[in-house]
Coordinates of C-alpha atoms (C1' of nucleotides) in Angstrom, one line a residue:
Chain A
M1 CA 16.9 -37.2 81.5
T2 CA 20.3 -38.9 81.9
R3 CA 21.4 -37.6 78.6
R4 CA 23.2 -34.5 78.0
P5 CA 21.7 -31.7 80.3
A6 CA 20.9 -29.0 78.2
E7 CA 22.5 -29.0 74.8
S8 CA 21.0 -32.2 73.7
K9 CA 17.5 -30.9 74.1
S10 CA 18.0 -27.6 72.8
S11 CA 16.2 -27.5 69.4
A12 CA 13.7 -24.7 68.7
H13 CA 14.3 -21.5 67.2
I14 CA 14.8 -18.0 68.7
C15 CA 12.4 -16.6 66.4
Y16 CA 9.4 -18.7 66.6
Y17 CA 8.7 -16.0 69.2
C18 CA 9.4 -12.9 67.1
S19 CA 6.2 -14.2 65.6
L20 CA 3.9 -11.9 63.8
M21 CA 2.1 -11.1 67.0
W22 CA 3.4 -7.4 67.2
F23 CA 0.0 -6.5 68.4
D24 CA 0.6 -7.1 72.2
E25 CA 3.9 -5.5 72.8
G26 CA 3.0 -3.9 76.2
M27 CA 4.1 -7.0 77.8
V28 CA 7.7 -6.3 77.6
D29 CA 8.6 -4.3 80.6
T30 CA 11.4 -6.4 82.0
A31 CA 14.6 -4.8 83.2
A32 CA 13.4 -2.0 85.4
E33 CA 15.5 1.1 86.0
P34 CA 19.2 0.4 86.2
S35 CA 20.4 1.8 89.3
A36 CA 17.9 4.0 91.1
N37 CA 18.1 3.7 95.0
L38 CA 19.3 0.2 95.1
S39 CA 21.2 -1.7 97.9
P40 CA 24.9 -2.0 97.2
R41 CA 24.4 -5.8 96.7
A42 CA 21.8 -5.0 94.1
R43 CA 24.0 -2.7 92.3
A44 CA 26.8 -5.2 92.2
R45 CA 24.4 -7.7 91.0
Q46 CA 23.3 -5.5 88.1
Q47 CA 26.9 -4.7 87.2
T48 CA 27.7 -8.3 87.0
M49 CA 24.7 -9.1 84.8
R50 CA 25.8 -6.4 82.5
D51 CA 29.4 -7.8 82.6
I52 CA 28.1 -11.2 81.8
V53 CA 26.2 -9.9 78.7
R54 CA 29.1 -7.9 77.6
I55 CA 31.5 -10.7 77.7
G56 CA 28.9 -13.1 76.2
R57 CA 28.5 -10.8 73.4
E58 CA 32.5 -10.7 73.0
H59 CA 32.7 -14.3 72.8
L60 CA 29.6 -14.4 70.5
A61 CA 31.2 -12.1 68.1
T62 CA 34.7 -14.1 68.1
D63 CA 33.7 -17.6 68.3
G64 CA 29.9 -17.8 67.4
A65 CA 27.0 -19.1 69.2
A66 CA 28.0 -22.7 69.0
A67 CA 31.0 -22.0 71.0
L68 CA 29.6 -19.7 73.5
S69 CA 30.5 -21.3 76.8
L70 CA 29.5 -20.2 80.3
R71 CA 32.7 -21.5 81.6
A72 CA 34.6 -19.3 79.3
V73 CA 32.5 -16.3 80.3
A74 CA 33.0 -17.3 84.0
R75 CA 36.9 -17.3 83.4
D76 CA 36.9 -13.8 81.7
L77 CA 34.7 -12.6 84.6
G78 CA 37.2 -13.9 87.3
L79 CA 34.7 -16.3 88.6
V80 CA 34.7 -20.1 89.1
S81 CA 32.2 -21.7 86.5
S82 CA 29.5 -22.4 89.0
A83 CA 29.3 -19.0 90.3
V84 CA 27.7 -17.6 87.1
Y85 CA 24.7 -19.8 87.8
R86 CA 23.9 -17.3 90.5
Y87 CA 23.1 -14.9 87.7
V88 CA 22.2 -17.0 84.7
A89 CA 20.2 -20.1 85.1
S90 CA 21.7 -22.0 82.0
R91 CA 23.5 -21.4 78.8
D92 CA 20.2 -21.2 77.2
E93 CA 19.2 -18.3 79.5
L94 CA 22.4 -16.4 78.4
L95 CA 21.5 -16.9 74.8
T96 CA 18.2 -15.3 75.6
L97 CA 19.9 -12.3 77.0
L98 CA 22.1 -11.9 74.0
V99 CA 19.1 -12.4 71.7
V100 CA 17.1 -9.6 73.3
D101 CA 20.2 -7.4 73.3
G102 CA 20.6 -8.2 69.5
Y103 CA 17.2 -7.4 68.7
D104 CA 17.3 -4.1 70.5
E105 CA 20.6 -3.2 68.9
L106 CA 19.3 -3.9 65.4
G107 CA 16.0 -2.0 66.2
D108 CA 17.9 1.0 67.4
A109 CA 20.0 0.9 64.3
V110 CA 16.9 0.9 62.1
D111 CA 15.3 3.7 64.1
A112 CA 18.5 5.8 63.9
A113 CA 18.8 5.1 60.1
L114 CA 15.1 6.4 59.7
T115 CA 15.5 9.7 61.6
D116 CA 17.5 10.9 58.6
V117 CA 14.8 10.3 56.1
D118 CA 11.8 12.5 55.3
R119 CA 8.6 10.6 56.4
A120 CA 7.0 11.3 53.0
D121 CA 10.0 9.7 51.2
H122 CA 8.5 6.1 51.4
P123 CA 11.0 4.4 48.9
G124 CA 13.8 6.3 50.9
R125 CA 12.5 5.0 54.1
M126 CA 12.3 1.5 52.8
R127 CA 15.8 1.7 51.5
A128 CA 17.0 3.1 54.7
I129 CA 15.6 0.2 56.7
G130 CA 17.3 -2.2 54.2
R131 CA 20.6 -0.6 54.4
A132 CA 20.4 -0.5 58.3
V133 CA 19.6 -4.1 58.5
R134 CA 22.4 -5.0 56.1
A135 CA 25.1 -2.8 57.8
W136 CA 24.1 -4.2 61.2
G137 CA 24.2 -7.8 60.0
L138 CA 27.6 -7.3 58.5
A139 CA 29.0 -5.7 61.5
E140 CA 27.6 -8.4 64.0
P141 CA 27.4 -11.5 61.9
A142 CA 27.4 -13.8 65.0
T143 CA 24.4 -11.9 66.6
Y144 CA 22.7 -11.7 63.1
A145 CA 23.2 -15.6 62.8
L146 CA 21.6 -15.9 66.2
L147 CA 18.8 -14.0 65.6
F148 CA 18.1 -15.1 61.9
G149 CA 20.2 -18.2 61.3
S150 CA 19.8 -21.8 62.4
P151 CA 17.3 -22.5 65.1
V152 CA 19.3 -23.5 68.3
P153 CA 18.0 -27.1 68.8
G154 CA 15.8 -27.4 71.9
Y155 CA 16.0 -23.8 72.8
E156 CA 12.7 -22.2 73.4
A157 CA 13.2 -18.5 73.6
P158 CA 10.6 -17.0 76.0
A159 CA 8.1 -15.1 73.8
E160 CA 7.5 -12.5 76.5
Q161 CA 11.1 -11.3 76.4
T162 CA 11.7 -11.6 72.6
T163 CA 8.6 -10.8 70.9
G164 CA 8.7 -7.1 71.4
P165 CA 12.3 -6.4 70.3
G166 CA 12.1 -9.0 67.7
T167 CA 9.3 -7.3 65.8
R168 CA 10.7 -3.9 65.8
V169 CA 12.0 -4.0 62.2
V170 CA 8.9 -5.4 60.5
V171 CA 6.9 -3.0 62.5
R172 CA 8.9 -0.2 60.9
L173 CA 8.6 -1.7 57.4
V174 CA 4.7 -1.9 57.8
E175 CA 4.8 1.6 59.1
V176 CA 6.3 2.8 55.8
W177 CA 4.0 0.7 53.5
E178 CA 1.0 2.1 55.6
D179 CA 2.1 5.6 55.3
A180 CA 2.5 5.2 51.5
W181 CA -0.8 3.7 51.1
Q182 CA -2.6 6.3 53.1
A183 CA -0.7 9.0 51.1
G184 CA -1.8 7.4 47.8
A185 CA 1.9 6.5 46.9
I186 CA 0.9 2.9 46.3
T187 CA -1.6 1.5 44.1
A188 CA -2.6 -2.0 44.7
D189 CA -5.5 -4.3 43.8
E190 CA -7.9 -4.2 46.9
G191 CA -9.6 -7.5 46.1
A192 CA -9.2 -10.5 48.2
V193 CA -6.3 -12.9 47.5
S194 CA -6.9 -16.4 47.1
P195 CA -7.3 -19.0 48.5
R196 CA -10.0 -17.9 51.0
R197 CA -8.0 -19.3 54.2
L198 CA -5.0 -17.0 53.1
S199 CA -7.4 -14.1 52.7
R200 CA -8.8 -14.7 56.1
D201 CA -5.4 -14.8 57.7
L202 CA -4.2 -11.6 56.0
A203 CA -7.5 -10.0 56.9
R204 CA -6.9 -10.9 60.7
I205 CA -3.4 -9.4 60.6
R206 CA -4.7 -6.2 59.0
R207 CA -7.3 -5.9 61.7
Q208 CA -4.9 -6.7 64.5
M209 CA -2.5 -4.2 63.3
G210 CA -5.2 -1.6 62.4
L211 CA -4.0 -1.4 58.8
A212 CA -5.6 0.4 55.8
V213 CA -3.4 -1.4 53.1
P214 CA -5.3 -4.0 51.3
E215 CA -4.4 -7.6 52.0
R216 CA -2.7 -8.1 48.7
L217 CA -0.2 -5.6 49.9
V218 CA 0.1 -7.3 53.2
A219 CA 1.1 -10.4 51.4
R220 CA 3.7 -8.5 49.3
G221 CA 5.1 -6.8 52.2
L222 CA 5.7 -10.1 54.0
F223 CA 7.5 -11.2 50.8
A224 CA 9.6 -8.0 50.9
W225 CA 10.3 -8.6 54.4
A226 CA 11.4 -12.2 53.8
A227 CA 13.4 -11.1 50.8
L228 CA 15.0 -8.3 52.4
F229 CA 16.4 -10.7 55.0
G230 CA 17.2 -13.3 52.5
C231 CA 19.4 -10.8 50.7
V232 CA 21.3 -9.8 53.9
T233 CA 21.6 -13.4 55.1
W234 CA 23.0 -14.4 51.7
E235 CA 25.7 -11.8 52.0
V236 CA 26.4 -12.2 55.8
F237 CA 26.6 -15.9 55.4
G238 CA 28.8 -15.7 52.5
Q239 CA 26.5 -17.4 49.9
Y240 CA 27.8 -15.1 47.1
G241 CA 31.5 -16.2 47.5
S242 CA 34.3 -14.0 48.6
A243 CA 35.6 -12.9 45.3
T244 CA 32.5 -12.7 43.2
F245 CA 31.6 -9.0 43.7
T246 CA 34.0 -6.0 44.1
D247 CA 31.6 -4.4 46.5
P248 CA 28.6 -6.4 47.4
A249 CA 27.0 -3.0 48.5
D250 CA 26.4 -2.3 44.9
L251 CA 24.4 -5.4 44.3
F252 CA 22.5 -4.7 47.6
E253 CA 21.5 -1.4 46.1
Q254 CA 20.0 -3.2 43.0
H255 CA 18.2 -5.4 45.3
L256 CA 16.6 -2.5 47.1
D257 CA 15.4 -1.4 43.7
A258 CA 13.6 -4.8 43.3
L259 CA 12.3 -4.6 46.9
V260 CA 11.0 -1.1 46.5
E261 CA 9.2 -2.3 43.2
T262 CA 7.9 -5.5 44.5
V263 CA 5.5 -3.4 47.0
G264 CA 4.5 -1.1 44.4
L265 CA 6.7 1.8 45.5
G266 CA 8.8 1.8 42.3
Chain B
M1 CA 46.5 -24.6 70.7
T2 CA 45.8 -25.9 74.2
R3 CA 42.2 -24.7 73.8
R4 CA 39.3 -26.6 72.7
P5 CA 40.5 -29.1 69.8
A6 CA 38.0 -28.4 67.1
E7 CA 34.7 -26.7 68.3
S8 CA 36.2 -23.5 69.6
K9 CA 37.8 -22.5 66.5
S10 CA 34.9 -23.5 64.1
S11 CA 33.6 -20.4 62.6
A12 CA 33.2 -20.1 58.9
H13 CA 30.3 -21.0 56.7
I14 CA 29.5 -24.2 54.6
C15 CA 28.5 -21.9 51.9
Y16 CA 31.5 -19.9 51.3
Y17 CA 32.1 -22.6 48.9
C18 CA 29.0 -23.1 47.1
S19 CA 30.0 -19.7 45.9
L20 CA 29.0 -18.3 42.4
M21 CA 31.8 -20.4 40.8
W22 CA 29.6 -22.8 39.2
F23 CA 31.7 -22.7 36.1
D24 CA 34.3 -25.3 36.9
E25 CA 32.1 -28.2 38.1
G26 CA 34.4 -30.8 36.6
M27 CA 36.5 -31.0 39.7
V28 CA 33.9 -32.9 41.6
D29 CA 34.7 -36.5 41.1
T30 CA 35.1 -37.9 44.5
A31 CA 33.4 -41.0 45.4
A32 CA 34.1 -43.5 42.9
E33 CA 32.0 -46.5 42.0
P34 CA 30.5 -48.0 45.1
S35 CA 31.5 -51.7 45.1
A36 CA 32.9 -52.7 41.8
N37 CA 35.6 -55.5 42.2
L38 CA 36.9 -54.4 45.6
S39 CA 38.5 -56.3 48.3
P40 CA 36.2 -57.3 51.2
R41 CA 38.0 -55.0 53.3
A42 CA 37.5 -52.1 51.1
R43 CA 33.9 -53.0 50.6
A44 CA 33.4 -53.1 54.4
R45 CA 35.1 -49.8 54.6
Q46 CA 32.6 -48.3 52.1
Q47 CA 29.6 -49.9 54.0
T48 CA 30.9 -48.4 57.3
M49 CA 31.3 -45.0 55.6
R50 CA 27.7 -45.1 54.3
D51 CA 26.4 -46.2 57.9
I52 CA 28.4 -43.2 59.3
V53 CA 26.7 -40.8 56.8
R54 CA 23.3 -42.4 57.4
I55 CA 23.4 -42.4 61.2
G56 CA 24.7 -38.9 61.2
R57 CA 21.8 -37.9 58.9
E58 CA 19.5 -39.4 61.5
H59 CA 21.2 -37.5 64.3
L60 CA 21.2 -34.4 62.4
A61 CA 17.4 -34.7 61.8
T62 CA 16.6 -35.5 65.3
D63 CA 18.9 -33.3 67.2
G64 CA 20.3 -30.7 64.9
A65 CA 23.8 -29.8 63.8
A66 CA 25.0 -28.4 67.1
A67 CA 24.1 -31.6 69.0
L68 CA 25.8 -33.8 66.2
S69 CA 28.4 -35.9 68.0
L70 CA 30.8 -38.3 66.7
R71 CA 30.7 -40.2 69.9
A72 CA 26.9 -40.9 69.6
V73 CA 27.5 -42.0 66.0
A74 CA 30.0 -44.3 67.2
R75 CA 27.7 -45.7 69.8
D76 CA 25.0 -46.3 67.3
L77 CA 27.5 -48.0 65.0
G78 CA 28.5 -50.2 67.6
L79 CA 32.1 -48.8 67.8
V80 CA 34.3 -47.0 70.3
S81 CA 34.6 -43.3 69.7
S82 CA 38.2 -43.5 68.5
A83 CA 37.3 -46.1 65.9
V84 CA 35.3 -43.8 63.8
Y85 CA 38.5 -41.5 63.3
R86 CA 39.6 -44.3 61.0
Y87 CA 36.9 -43.3 58.8
V88 CA 36.2 -39.7 59.4
A89 CA 39.1 -37.3 60.4
S90 CA 37.0 -35.0 62.6
R91 CA 33.6 -33.9 63.4
D92 CA 33.8 -31.2 60.9
E93 CA 34.7 -33.7 58.2
L94 CA 31.4 -35.5 59.0
L95 CA 29.7 -32.2 58.7
T96 CA 31.1 -31.8 55.2
L97 CA 29.9 -35.3 54.3
L98 CA 26.4 -34.4 55.4
V99 CA 26.6 -31.0 53.6
V100 CA 27.5 -32.7 50.2
D101 CA 24.7 -35.3 50.9
G102 CA 22.1 -32.5 51.6
Y103 CA 23.1 -30.4 48.6
D104 CA 22.8 -33.6 46.4
E105 CA 19.4 -34.5 47.9
L106 CA 18.1 -30.9 47.3
G107 CA 19.6 -30.8 43.9
D108 CA 17.8 -34.2 43.0
A109 CA 14.6 -33.0 44.4
V110 CA 14.7 -29.8 42.1
D111 CA 15.6 -31.8 39.3
A112 CA 12.9 -34.2 39.7
A113 CA 10.4 -31.3 40.2
L114 CA 11.5 -30.0 36.8
T115 CA 10.9 -33.2 34.9
D116 CA 7.2 -32.5 35.2
V117 CA 7.2 -29.1 33.8
D118 CA 7.3 -28.1 30.1
R119 CA 10.6 -26.6 29.3
A120 CA 8.8 -23.8 27.5
D121 CA 6.8 -23.0 30.5
H122 CA 9.2 -20.7 32.1
P123 CA 7.1 -19.2 35.0
G124 CA 6.2 -22.9 35.8
R125 CA 9.8 -24.1 35.8
M126 CA 10.6 -21.2 38.3
R127 CA 7.6 -22.0 40.5
A128 CA 8.6 -25.7 40.4
I129 CA 12.0 -25.0 41.6
G130 CA 10.7 -22.8 44.4
R131 CA 8.3 -25.3 45.4
A132 CA 10.8 -28.0 45.4
V133 CA 13.3 -26.1 47.7
R134 CA 10.5 -25.2 50.0
A135 CA 9.2 -28.7 50.2
W136 CA 12.8 -30.2 50.8
G137 CA 13.5 -27.4 53.3
L138 CA 10.3 -28.2 55.2
A139 CA 10.9 -32.0 55.2
E140 CA 14.6 -31.7 56.2
P141 CA 14.9 -28.6 58.3
A142 CA 18.1 -29.6 60.1
T143 CA 20.0 -30.4 56.7
Y144 CA 18.5 -27.1 55.4
A145 CA 19.9 -25.2 58.4
L146 CA 23.3 -26.8 57.9
L147 CA 23.3 -25.7 54.3
F148 CA 21.6 -22.3 54.5
G149 CA 21.6 -21.3 58.1
S150 CA 24.3 -20.0 60.5
P151 CA 27.8 -20.7 59.5
V152 CA 29.3 -23.2 61.6
P153 CA 32.2 -21.2 63.3
G154 CA 35.6 -21.8 62.1
Y155 CA 34.5 -24.6 59.6
E156 CA 35.9 -24.3 56.2
A157 CA 34.0 -26.6 54.1
P158 CA 36.3 -27.8 51.2
A159 CA 35.2 -26.1 48.0
E160 CA 36.3 -28.9 45.9
Q161 CA 33.6 -31.1 47.5
T162 CA 30.9 -28.7 48.0
T163 CA 31.0 -26.2 45.1
G164 CA 29.4 -28.5 42.6
P165 CA 26.5 -29.8 44.5
G166 CA 26.0 -26.6 46.3
T167 CA 25.4 -24.6 43.0
R168 CA 22.9 -27.1 41.5
V169 CA 19.9 -25.1 42.3
V170 CA 20.9 -21.6 41.2
V171 CA 22.3 -23.2 38.0
R172 CA 18.7 -24.7 37.4
L173 CA 17.3 -21.2 38.1
V174 CA 19.8 -19.5 35.6
E175 CA 18.8 -22.1 33.0
V176 CA 15.3 -21.1 33.4
W177 CA 15.9 -17.4 32.9
E178 CA 18.3 -18.0 30.1
D179 CA 15.8 -20.1 28.2
A180 CA 13.2 -17.4 28.8
W181 CA 15.3 -14.7 27.6
Q182 CA 16.4 -16.7 24.4
A183 CA 12.6 -17.4 23.7
G184 CA 11.8 -13.7 24.1
A185 CA 9.6 -14.3 27.1
I186 CA 11.5 -11.8 29.2
T187 CA 11.9 -8.1 28.3
A188 CA 14.6 -6.2 30.0
D189 CA 16.7 -3.1 29.7
E190 CA 20.0 -4.5 28.1
G191 CA 22.0 -1.3 29.2
A192 CA 24.7 -1.6 31.8
V193 CA 23.7 -1.4 35.4
S194 CA 25.4 1.2 37.7
P195 CA 28.1 1.5 39.2
R196 CA 30.6 0.5 36.7
R197 CA 32.3 -1.9 39.2
L198 CA 29.1 -3.9 39.6
S199 CA 28.5 -3.9 35.8
R200 CA 32.1 -5.4 35.4
D201 CA 31.3 -8.2 38.1
L202 CA 28.0 -9.0 36.3
A203 CA 29.6 -9.0 32.9
R204 CA 32.1 -11.3 34.2
I205 CA 29.4 -13.7 35.6
R206 CA 27.7 -13.5 32.1
R207 CA 30.8 -14.4 30.3
Q208 CA 31.9 -17.2 32.6
M209 CA 28.5 -18.8 32.4
G210 CA 28.0 -18.2 28.7
L211 CA 24.8 -16.3 29.2
A212 CA 22.7 -14.2 26.8
V213 CA 20.6 -12.6 29.5
P214 CA 21.5 -8.8 30.1
E215 CA 23.3 -8.1 33.2
R216 CA 20.3 -6.3 34.6
L217 CA 18.5 -9.6 34.5
V218 CA 21.5 -11.2 36.1
A219 CA 21.1 -8.8 39.0
R220 CA 17.5 -9.6 39.3
G221 CA 18.1 -13.3 39.1
L222 CA 20.5 -13.0 42.1
F223 CA 17.8 -11.1 43.9
A224 CA 15.3 -13.6 43.2
W225 CA 17.7 -16.4 44.2
A226 CA 18.4 -14.7 47.6
A227 CA 14.6 -13.8 48.0
L228 CA 13.3 -17.4 47.2
F229 CA 15.7 -18.7 50.0
G230 CA 14.8 -15.9 52.3
C231 CA 11.1 -17.0 52.1
V232 CA 11.8 -20.7 52.5
T233 CA 14.3 -19.8 55.5
W234 CA 11.7 -17.5 57.1
E235 CA 9.2 -20.5 57.0
V236 CA 11.6 -23.3 58.0
F237 CA 13.0 -21.3 60.8
G238 CA 9.6 -20.4 62.1
Q239 CA 9.9 -16.7 61.6
Y240 CA 6.2 -16.3 60.9
G241 CA 5.1 -17.9 64.1
S242 CA 3.3 -21.0 64.3
A243 CA -0.4 -19.8 64.4
T244 CA -0.3 -16.9 62.1
F245 CA -1.2 -18.8 58.8
T246 CA -3.6 -21.6 58.4
D247 CA -1.4 -23.0 55.7
P248 CA 1.8 -21.2 54.9
A249 CA 1.9 -22.9 51.6
D250 CA -0.9 -20.4 50.4
L251 CA 1.5 -17.5 51.2
F252 CA 4.3 -19.1 49.5
E253 CA 2.2 -19.3 46.3
Q254 CA 1.7 -15.5 46.6
H255 CA 5.5 -15.1 47.2
L256 CA 6.1 -17.3 44.0
D257 CA 4.0 -14.8 42.2
A258 CA 6.2 -11.9 43.3
L259 CA 9.3 -13.9 42.4
V260 CA 8.3 -14.7 38.9
E261 CA 7.4 -11.0 38.5
T262 CA 10.6 -9.6 39.8
V263 CA 12.6 -11.2 37.0
G264 CA 10.1 -10.0 34.3
L265 CA 8.3 -13.3 33.8
G266 CA 5.1 -12.1 35.2
Chain C
dA1 C1' 24.0 -3.9 118.5
dC2 C1' 23.4 -8.5 117.6
dG3 C1' 21.8 -12.6 116.0
dT4 C1' 19.6 -14.4 111.6
dT5 C1' 18.8 -14.8 107.0
dT6 C1' 20.4 -14.5 102.5
dG7 C1' 23.5 -14.2 98.7
dA8 C1' 28.1 -14.8 96.7
dG9 C1' 31.7 -17.4 95.4
dA10 C1' 34.7 -21.9 95.6
dG11 C1' 35.2 -26.6 94.8
dA12 C1' 34.2 -31.2 94.0
dG13 C1' 31.9 -34.1 90.9
dC14 C1' 29.0 -36.3 87.1
dG15 C1' 28.4 -37.3 82.5
dG16 C1' 29.0 -35.7 78.2
dT17 C1' 32.1 -33.9 74.1
dG18 C1' 36.3 -33.9 70.4
dC19 C1' 40.4 -35.8 69.8
dT20 C1' 45.2 -38.2 70.4
dC21 C1' 47.9 -42.0 71.5
dT22 C1' 49.2 -46.8 72.2
dC23 C1' 48.4 -51.4 71.9
dG24 C1' 47.1 -55.8 70.0
dT25 C1' 44.6 -58.2 66.1
dT26 C1' 43.3 -59.0 61.5
dT27 C1' 43.6 -58.5 56.8
dC28 C1' 45.7 -57.6 52.3
dG29 C1' 49.2 -57.8 49.0
dA30 C1' 53.6 -58.6 47.1
Chain D
dT1 C1' 54.5 -66.5 53.7
dC2 C1' 55.6 -62.5 55.8
dG3 C1' 55.8 -57.7 56.4
dA4 C1' 52.7 -53.7 56.1
dA5 C1' 48.7 -51.6 56.4
dA6 C1' 44.2 -51.3 58.3
dC7 C1' 41.2 -51.7 62.2
dG8 C1' 39.2 -51.7 66.7
dA9 C1' 39.6 -51.0 71.8
dG10 C1' 41.1 -48.6 75.6
dA11 C1' 43.0 -44.9 78.5
dG12 C1' 43.7 -40.3 78.7
dC13 C1' 43.6 -35.1 78.1
dA14 C1' 41.1 -30.9 78.1
dC15 C1' 36.8 -29.0 77.7
dC16 C1' 31.8 -28.5 78.2
dG17 C1' 26.9 -27.8 81.0
dC18 C1' 25.2 -28.4 85.4
dT19 C1' 24.4 -29.8 90.4
dC20 C1' 25.5 -30.1 95.1
dT21 C1' 27.6 -28.7 99.3
dC22 C1' 30.4 -25.9 101.9
dT23 C1' 32.1 -21.4 103.8
dC24 C1' 32.0 -16.7 104.7
dA25 C1' 30.4 -12.1 104.6
dA26 C1' 27.1 -8.7 103.7
dA27 C1' 22.6 -7.1 104.7
dC28 C1' 18.4 -7.3 107.3
dG29 C1' 15.1 -7.2 111.3
dT30 C1' 14.5 -6.7 116.0

DNA sequence: ACGTTTGAGAGAGCGGTGCTCTCGTTTCGA
DNA sequence: TCGAAACGAGAGCACCGCTCTCTCAAACGT
């Protein structure tokens, strides 16, 4: 315990928690009403909390998660460094706030994109989700990296805060496939996948989410989910190089074709 | 310039450089022969360099890239912190060494996996590459995160050192598809993709790599490449949750089916 | 209305970090 | 052999996360 106080031990990932347990979302009811009949002190505290998150987001965007420093946030806030510990227990807790903030913003972006697409246009809805994720990732690369990039060593994000917001996108994707299946827009083999233990896991997921789609399609959906974020990550993290494509959006549209096709919505 | 010396400004990604410019690999000829007729001092220097990389890798594996500290490496090396600057100009340069080391190890792993597969078994070769990437990523999560995870803010990895090793995997993938195409194992639309500017970019890549595969397949290959690493990243970074799958390898095999299928090798 | 509790902020301090500088010493090569 | 180059050590600077104590004012209870 004499080593570095927090940084050294930090080593788990933010998204161990945005695990596939989307079934119990009711747990997330932190952050009660913003300012309804509160004492002046409590109102001031809420305002300061909001300022901390806002300034933290700014630093995250400009310098990245690794360079996010509580001291710098305190400076911008006009406080001495120790004072911010009245509001945030540690640097990691600030990261958690930013993680939740990021997941919510991404979820809102996806939801907003879906309002423009006819519920019966399943490929269109899937493409809209993909485009929304990509657009948000490119607009907020640092937050995207925080959510979907390297695990922050030793950092154990609290599942009760991050699981709900963290699963909004995949829940939307599953909705699309479920809709399409129930509308008969997808044909897929309804037989069990092999091996048996994978089939059991997929069956459990179907049951917990109340899905009608066959397990083979659940597996394909998981692939499409990972592949979608793979494409976005490749672009946000610059894996294609800077001068390879005139407009990477063109390539992403091709990738969307492949994604739609791979779940049988081609 | 009075701010933090290096950490604060760090903000670019390692893999801007493992860009798609695999065509000029000849540039990478750093690291001459290890110890052929060298003065004792030079030999000692080489040994120290190797020790630094070795200890750095250990710290990377145990604590992650964020916690990698030159001072800690110096301690393990029995040197005072300033002394290691005789060998490594900065923490970022140590990261570069580890990046190159990691790319090479991954490339070796992929090459080794391919030796066991018949050159004519194109789906088998593609699956072998995928399994090798996954196995290496799970075995070396910290190095995997360094290569394919969040960009290190402000860090501009030198392309001349990282481009070659960084493109070994995708080069192998392209080889497989090219072989399969020339063997007539893939059927694909040979028409141009839209829009025109994407078609031009893909045509340029074909030309530069001397490929016979049609541009539509180049686009699909890029998708498969990103999707493969998306699947591996999802698993290495724990996005699936810890208790969701009895053995994630089973799911990955399903994903490999999808990957093989998406490039027309189904 | 008044004492008491509680919370906010300041400041000092600890050990850690990357990195620079200087200063002796050792080694190499001409 | 002797000057130059490399090497290691040490001090030091500015920054980091975090803890502790102290003061002071606001809020609360009686």
